XYZ file of C-alpha atoms in Angstrom:
457
model
C -265.361 46.371 123.121
C -262.824 43.776 124.314
C -262.372 45.842 127.480
C -266.104 45.831 128.270
C -266.421 42.149 127.384
C -263.676 41.335 129.884
C -265.685 42.995 132.651
C -268.660 40.774 131.679
C -271.597 43.080 132.565
C -274.286 40.415 132.899
C -272.006 37.914 134.640
C -270.923 40.643 137.048
C -274.466 41.795 137.809
C -275.746 38.229 138.166
C -272.702 36.714 139.876
C -270.207 39.150 141.413
C -272.513 42.001 142.391
C -274.628 39.859 144.763
C -271.389 38.853 146.511
C -270.396 42.504 146.839
C -273.864 43.326 148.198
C -273.397 40.545 150.736
C -270.361 42.416 152.110
C -271.375 46.033 151.521
C -275.189 46.148 151.650
C -276.647 49.502 150.701
C -273.192 51.113 150.415
C -272.389 49.108 147.221
C -272.955 52.097 144.873
C -270.528 54.147 146.964
C -267.973 51.328 146.769
C -268.136 51.390 142.971
C -267.901 55.186 142.822
C -264.868 55.168 145.125
C -263.097 52.518 143.034
C -263.998 54.413 139.856
C -262.434 57.575 141.241
C -259.264 55.761 142.322
C -258.850 53.970 138.992
C -259.400 57.222 137.129
C -256.480 58.624 139.107
C -254.477 55.477 138.243
C -255.402 56.036 134.588
C -253.831 59.512 134.623
C -250.339 58.044 134.979
C -251.285 54.984 132.907
C -252.331 57.102 129.907
C -249.369 59.430 130.296
C -247.062 56.405 130.393
C -248.678 54.981 127.237
C -247.592 58.076 125.331
C -244.009 57.806 126.536
C -243.607 54.023 126.361
C -244.895 53.159 122.909
C -245.110 49.397 122.924
C -247.969 46.871 122.969
C -246.656 45.037 126.038
C -249.085 46.689 128.464
C -248.028 46.376 132.102
C -244.950 44.418 130.931
C -243.678 47.475 129.033
C -244.519 49.924 131.810
C -242.876 47.933 134.596
C -239.770 47.386 132.461
C -239.476 51.103 131.679
C -239.871 52.107 135.325
C -238.176 49.343 137.315
C -235.925 47.583 134.826
C -235.988 44.419 132.744
C -235.783 41.866 135.586
C -238.837 43.250 137.388
C -240.543 43.749 134.037
C -240.082 40.093 133.128
C -241.421 39.051 136.534
C -244.440 41.271 135.920
C -244.984 39.771 132.467
C -245.076 36.267 133.943
C -247.586 37.511 136.531
C -249.777 38.932 133.768
C -249.623 35.792 131.627
C -250.385 33.527 134.604
C -253.078 35.853 135.939
C -255.043 36.145 132.735
C -254.769 32.455 131.885
C -256.082 31.597 135.367
C -258.854 34.215 135.253
C -259.903 32.863 131.880
C -260.012 29.293 133.150
C -263.034 30.153 135.304
C -265.079 30.361 132.093
C -265.004 26.748 130.787
C -266.209 25.279 134.081
C -268.739 28.077 134.704
C -270.051 27.747 131.136
C -270.218 23.959 131.396
C -272.183 23.940 134.642
C -274.539 26.755 133.584
C -275.319 25.270 130.161
C -275.670 21.764 131.579
C -278.238 22.994 134.112
C -280.136 25.006 131.492
C -280.315 22.084 129.041
C -281.473 19.619 131.699
C -283.732 21.753 133.910
C -285.203 24.257 131.441
C -285.139 22.452 128.109
C -285.546 18.926 129.460
C -282.606 17.765 127.352
C -279.956 15.101 127.928
C -277.616 15.292 130.916
C -274.299 15.763 129.084
C -271.236 16.026 131.374
C -270.106 19.606 131.918
C -266.607 18.916 130.595
C -267.877 18.471 127.024
C -269.487 21.895 127.102
C -266.261 23.294 128.580
C -264.143 21.770 125.799
C -266.594 23.058 123.188
C -266.401 26.687 124.343
C -262.609 26.443 124.554
C -262.508 25.277 120.938
C -264.798 28.102 119.783
C -262.872 30.913 121.483
C -259.569 29.486 120.277
C -260.779 29.521 116.675
C -261.895 33.145 117.074
C -258.635 34.187 118.742
C -256.764 32.394 115.943
C -258.420 34.741 113.480
C -258.130 38.493 113.232
C -259.199 40.624 116.168
C -261.896 42.405 114.125
C -263.731 39.102 113.723
C -263.774 38.799 117.500
C -264.923 42.409 117.889
C -267.994 41.834 115.712
C -269.126 38.975 117.904
C -268.404 40.904 121.105
C -270.398 43.928 119.923
C -273.553 41.883 119.363
C -273.287 40.027 122.673
C -272.471 43.188 124.631
C -275.455 45.104 123.250
C -277.834 42.312 124.232
C -276.533 41.822 127.759
C -276.357 45.550 128.467
C -279.971 45.828 127.293
C -281.014 43.155 129.817
C -279.385 45.050 132.686
C -280.802 48.419 131.584
C -284.289 46.890 131.532
C -283.678 45.535 135.046
C -282.540 48.958 136.277
C -285.425 50.905 134.735
C -288.131 48.461 135.827
C -286.715 48.231 139.355
C -286.635 51.995 139.805
C -290.060 52.430 138.189
C -291.719 49.715 140.253
C -290.464 50.902 143.613
C -290.879 54.659 143.370
C -288.771 57.690 144.250
C -288.194 56.621 147.853
C -286.535 53.385 146.702
C -284.395 55.279 144.200
C -283.081 57.433 147.044
C -282.382 54.454 149.303
C -278.744 53.759 148.457
C -276.218 54.582 151.146
C -273.171 56.636 150.177
C -271.438 56.670 153.559
C -268.626 54.098 153.548
C -267.933 51.844 156.490
C -264.817 52.061 158.621
C -261.600 51.186 156.784
C -260.938 48.589 159.501
C -264.182 46.768 158.687
C -263.259 43.429 157.067
C -266.407 43.432 154.941
C -265.365 46.751 153.387
C -262.063 45.201 152.371
C -263.755 42.242 150.683
C -266.232 44.543 148.937
C -263.372 46.655 147.571
C -261.601 43.512 146.348
C -264.594 42.301 144.375
C -265.305 45.776 142.997
C -261.730 46.318 141.759
C -261.809 42.953 140.020
C -264.796 44.103 137.953
C -262.598 46.716 136.259
C -259.863 44.346 135.105
C -259.252 44.362 131.374
C -258.985 48.102 130.699
C -255.262 47.446 130.190
C -256.317 46.076 126.789
C -256.467 49.661 125.534
C -252.645 49.620 125.548
C -252.162 45.999 124.492
C -253.929 46.684 121.184
C -251.782 49.770 120.461
C -250.432 48.306 117.213
C -253.931 47.344 116.048
C -255.696 50.738 116.254
C -255.456 54.025 114.401
C -254.059 57.105 116.174
C -253.200 55.149 119.346
C -252.357 58.174 121.532
C -255.885 59.601 121.268
C -257.623 56.224 121.075
C -255.919 54.792 124.181
C -256.627 57.898 126.260
C -260.299 58.070 125.350
C -260.873 54.326 125.575
C -259.217 54.059 129.006
C -261.147 56.878 130.646
C -264.435 55.864 129.008
C -263.947 52.242 130.080
C -263.272 53.120 133.728
C -266.099 55.672 133.993
C -268.525 53.526 132.021
C -267.861 50.373 134.028
C -268.015 52.189 137.357
C -271.269 54.063 136.733
C -272.906 51.063 135.061
C -272.314 48.793 138.051
C -273.099 51.502 140.604
C -276.527 51.989 139.010
C -277.103 48.210 138.860
C -276.252 47.928 142.572
C -278.642 50.790 143.229
C -281.376 48.908 141.329
C -280.857 45.846 143.534
C -281.233 48.044 146.614
C -284.351 49.670 145.186
C -285.967 46.258 144.599
C -285.099 44.506 147.869
C -284.914 47.576 150.116
C -281.909 49.138 151.866
C -282.561 47.334 155.146
C -282.999 43.906 153.539
C -280.520 43.832 150.644
C -277.536 42.527 152.626
C -279.500 39.689 154.216
C -281.080 38.787 150.865
C -277.651 38.669 149.229
C -276.298 36.463 152.019
C -279.213 34.015 151.855
C -279.674 33.881 148.081
C -276.386 34.900 146.486
C -276.562 32.646 143.425
C -280.158 33.400 142.404
C -280.495 36.998 143.601
C -280.529 38.529 140.113
C -282.677 35.808 138.575
C -285.270 36.076 141.362
C -285.338 39.861 141.015
C -285.906 39.539 137.248
C -288.710 37.006 137.767
C -290.372 39.311 140.286
C -290.059 42.365 138.048
C -290.601 41.142 134.481
C -291.536 37.462 134.658
C -290.036 34.014 134.081
C -289.700 34.249 130.281
C -287.526 37.350 130.464
C -285.422 35.727 133.202
C -284.864 32.662 131.009
C -283.745 34.933 128.163
C -281.259 36.495 130.570
C -279.886 33.039 131.410
C -279.395 32.337 127.708
C -277.510 35.607 127.325
C -275.498 34.810 130.452
C -274.370 31.589 128.796
C -273.492 33.509 125.619
C -271.607 36.266 127.376
C -269.291 33.769 129.053
C -267.994 33.024 125.562
C -267.424 36.747 124.935
C -265.682 37.165 128.295
C -263.479 34.114 127.738
C -262.564 35.322 124.254
C -261.593 38.757 125.562
C -259.388 37.255 128.281
C -257.823 34.848 125.806
C -256.936 37.721 123.458
C -255.121 39.531 126.285
C -253.256 36.415 127.482
C -252.299 35.595 123.892
C -250.731 39.003 123.389
C -248.620 38.674 126.528
C -247.445 35.278 125.309
C -246.710 36.758 121.892
C -244.766 39.693 123.378
C -242.609 37.387 125.515
C -241.985 35.035 122.597
C -241.041 37.944 120.345
C -238.457 38.888 122.960
C -237.289 35.225 123.027
C -238.135 34.899 126.735
C -240.573 32.160 125.715
C -240.173 29.703 122.795
C -240.019 31.640 119.516
C -242.743 29.469 118.031
C -245.271 31.347 120.196
C -244.293 34.571 118.441
C -245.376 33.524 114.968
C -247.918 35.682 113.127
C -250.475 34.152 110.774
C -249.665 35.166 107.169
C -253.333 35.786 106.311
C -255.072 36.805 109.551
C -252.069 38.711 110.970
C -252.851 37.221 114.372
C -250.528 35.572 116.965
C -252.120 32.263 116.085
C -249.640 29.889 117.756
C -250.026 31.636 121.103
C -253.812 31.498 120.641
C -253.628 27.759 120.092
C -251.299 27.351 123.089
C -253.633 29.141 125.535
C -256.603 27.147 124.261
C -254.641 23.910 124.619
C -253.703 24.763 128.230
C -257.372 25.309 129.103
C -258.436 22.115 127.337
C -255.775 19.976 129.023
C -256.603 21.484 132.427
C -260.313 20.753 131.886
C -259.598 17.109 131.056
C -257.144 16.759 133.943
C -259.498 18.125 136.601
C -262.353 16.046 135.204
C -260.274 12.876 135.491
C -259.272 13.846 139.045
C -262.931 14.269 139.929
C -262.700 17.946 140.919
C -266.138 19.557 140.954
C -266.487 22.448 138.476
C -268.075 24.598 141.204
C -264.739 24.395 143.032
C -262.717 25.315 139.962
C -263.979 28.727 138.969
C -263.583 30.515 142.329
C -260.026 29.203 142.634
C -259.158 30.083 139.044
C -260.706 33.562 139.037
C -259.587 34.390 142.598
C -255.940 33.417 142.160
C -255.808 35.082 138.745
C -257.395 38.242 140.115
C -254.802 38.465 142.877
C -251.949 38.082 140.357
C -253.275 40.911 138.172
C -254.020 43.119 141.202
C -250.469 42.600 142.474
C -249.182 43.492 138.994
C -251.284 46.682 138.940
C -249.695 47.735 142.227
C -246.214 47.085 140.805
C -247.164 49.017 137.663
C -248.373 52.034 139.628
C -245.044 52.124 141.461
C -243.156 51.726 138.166
C -245.038 54.685 136.643
C -244.113 56.854 139.630
C -240.423 55.881 139.488
C -240.274 56.364 135.715
C -241.550 59.954 135.793
C -239.546 60.947 138.876
C -236.385 59.855 137.048
C -237.367 61.992 134.049
C -238.087 65.137 136.034
C -234.420 66.103 135.997
C -234.271 66.448 132.194
C -237.913 66.367 131.016
C -240.192 67.822 133.719
C -243.912 67.481 132.991
C -247.218 68.042 134.800
C -246.667 67.289 138.486
C -250.274 66.073 138.780
C -249.898 63.522 135.979
C -246.390 62.359 136.808
C -246.125 62.575 140.610
C -249.310 63.248 142.582
C -251.679 60.907 140.703
C -249.122 58.042 140.659
C -248.501 58.438 144.423
C -252.240 58.232 145.149
C -252.419 55.130 142.932
C -249.541 53.450 144.771
C -251.210 54.059 148.125
C -254.640 52.898 146.980
C -253.517 49.781 145.112
C -251.077 48.980 147.901
C -253.952 49.014 150.393
C -256.103 46.826 148.133
C -253.222 44.375 147.649
C -252.800 44.144 151.408
C -256.521 43.462 151.787
C -256.264 40.766 149.098
C -253.483 39.023 151.001
C -255.320 39.299 154.328
C -258.553 37.947 152.807
C -257.084 35.503 150.281
C -259.032 32.437 151.535
C -262.332 34.266 150.935
C -261.071 35.517 147.573
C -260.464 32.005 146.205
C -263.066 30.214 148.314
C -260.430 27.758 149.472
C -258.773 26.320 152.551
C -255.623 27.444 154.343
C -253.607 24.877 152.383
C -255.010 26.097 149.057
C -254.267 29.660 150.090
C -250.657 28.807 150.884
C -250.179 26.943 147.600
C -251.633 29.533 145.259
C -250.277 32.608 147.017
C -246.792 31.073 147.220
C -246.957 30.170 143.540
C -247.930 33.733 142.606
C -245.000 35.310 144.451
C -242.665 32.544 143.232
C -243.700 33.288 139.650
C -242.829 36.965 140.029
C -239.516 36.269 141.764
C -238.770 33.497 139.270
C -239.166 35.950 136.397
C -236.679 38.291 138.048
C -234.178 35.466 138.597
C -234.653 34.273 135.008
C -233.898 37.780 133.738
C -230.637 37.895 135.712
C -229.765 34.466 134.289
C -230.366 35.792 130.774
C -228.257 38.858 131.470
C -225.343 36.612 132.492
C -225.711 33.642 130.142
C -227.764 34.962 127.215
C -227.115 38.705 126.955
C -228.497 38.759 123.418
C -231.929 37.672 124.689
C -231.706 39.966 127.717
C -231.103 42.914 125.396
C -234.280 42.043 123.493
C -236.576 42.074 126.540
C -239.460 44.466 125.933
C -237.822 46.456 123.170
C -240.426 49.213 123.387
C -239.955 52.633 121.909
C -239.544 55.253 124.661
C -240.333 58.831 123.707
């Protein structure tokens, strides 16, 4: 459930999907199906690796096993930074959305967005502080409601526009050299982030080998088909020849206007309420993942040991949960004092965080390939799972990473200066982790020996 909450179905359909339609038009369903296929191939090596590298460190553990501790530590810093930045989109987005709903729909007081942002940060931090099953109960309720909204949208759209509209989606992809295809792929891949959580929660589930395999494949297939159908419903409502222009001219309100046209204003307002609620679920899911990276690094003594403490009652990494929440709260106050508009914050936060995690996925795919090639001499296994699928993943994620670099200004919605700052910081973070690991190997070999002490089968 944490995996699906991370992908934020309603936020994706209402926010990200119109952007993807702006770049891809009627080929959006094909974009999602292509990405689903590629990530399923990535999952082949990912799942196989999870059975060999039995640790809850996620990409941190996999990169360490395949490419060594220095690169693994650099990857862990990328993951921690990426997820904290991705999560920071939520306070500002929540604040602006709730502020507008209270003022414009309810006719309530105009409370500054930062107070709403601080409130949601406090709530998710309290939930992350507690046991993960408490969080899962909340996520289940929210997910069922938001999925129901989207299913209603899909069914009504297809029903209202007939068989011809249902058949109107285009499944022929544009040229690989088309810049809009690259941007569409970038946004689509970002919708799948979070399925790594199936490995991160290894120590918190029963029969992890079976659970991780099933959860990973179901998450990728479920997310891909769900969004492909939603994109198809948009096309059915607006028409294949008009959808791209509609998305360009009305990106922010595309979903809301479609709902109003199909089922009326009251239902659309209910969807906005759920959209506000799901941001909490999404933020909580991201916080849980970031917290576990912080906990893993602290347990290895690469970060202050205080962050590795476990609550005696809740059995949760509560200090790391408090630390992530405090970072978000301080950042909210800081940007408010500096006068930075919240609308400028969430594209920068989510875009830069997305690039960091995408870059880490590329490194991980290469690490999986290297790991199994090294083992073929003494423990040969299925060539499809250990060689062919990882090679395809390296090529695909390498191409997407290149497209992310080439289109970074559009990804973060920023200027050339902002692009230089955030991209340089991302690469510096990765390289800095590698340098720090070499420092530990020379000056603190006891800590270096502890780095990602996963069990390798």
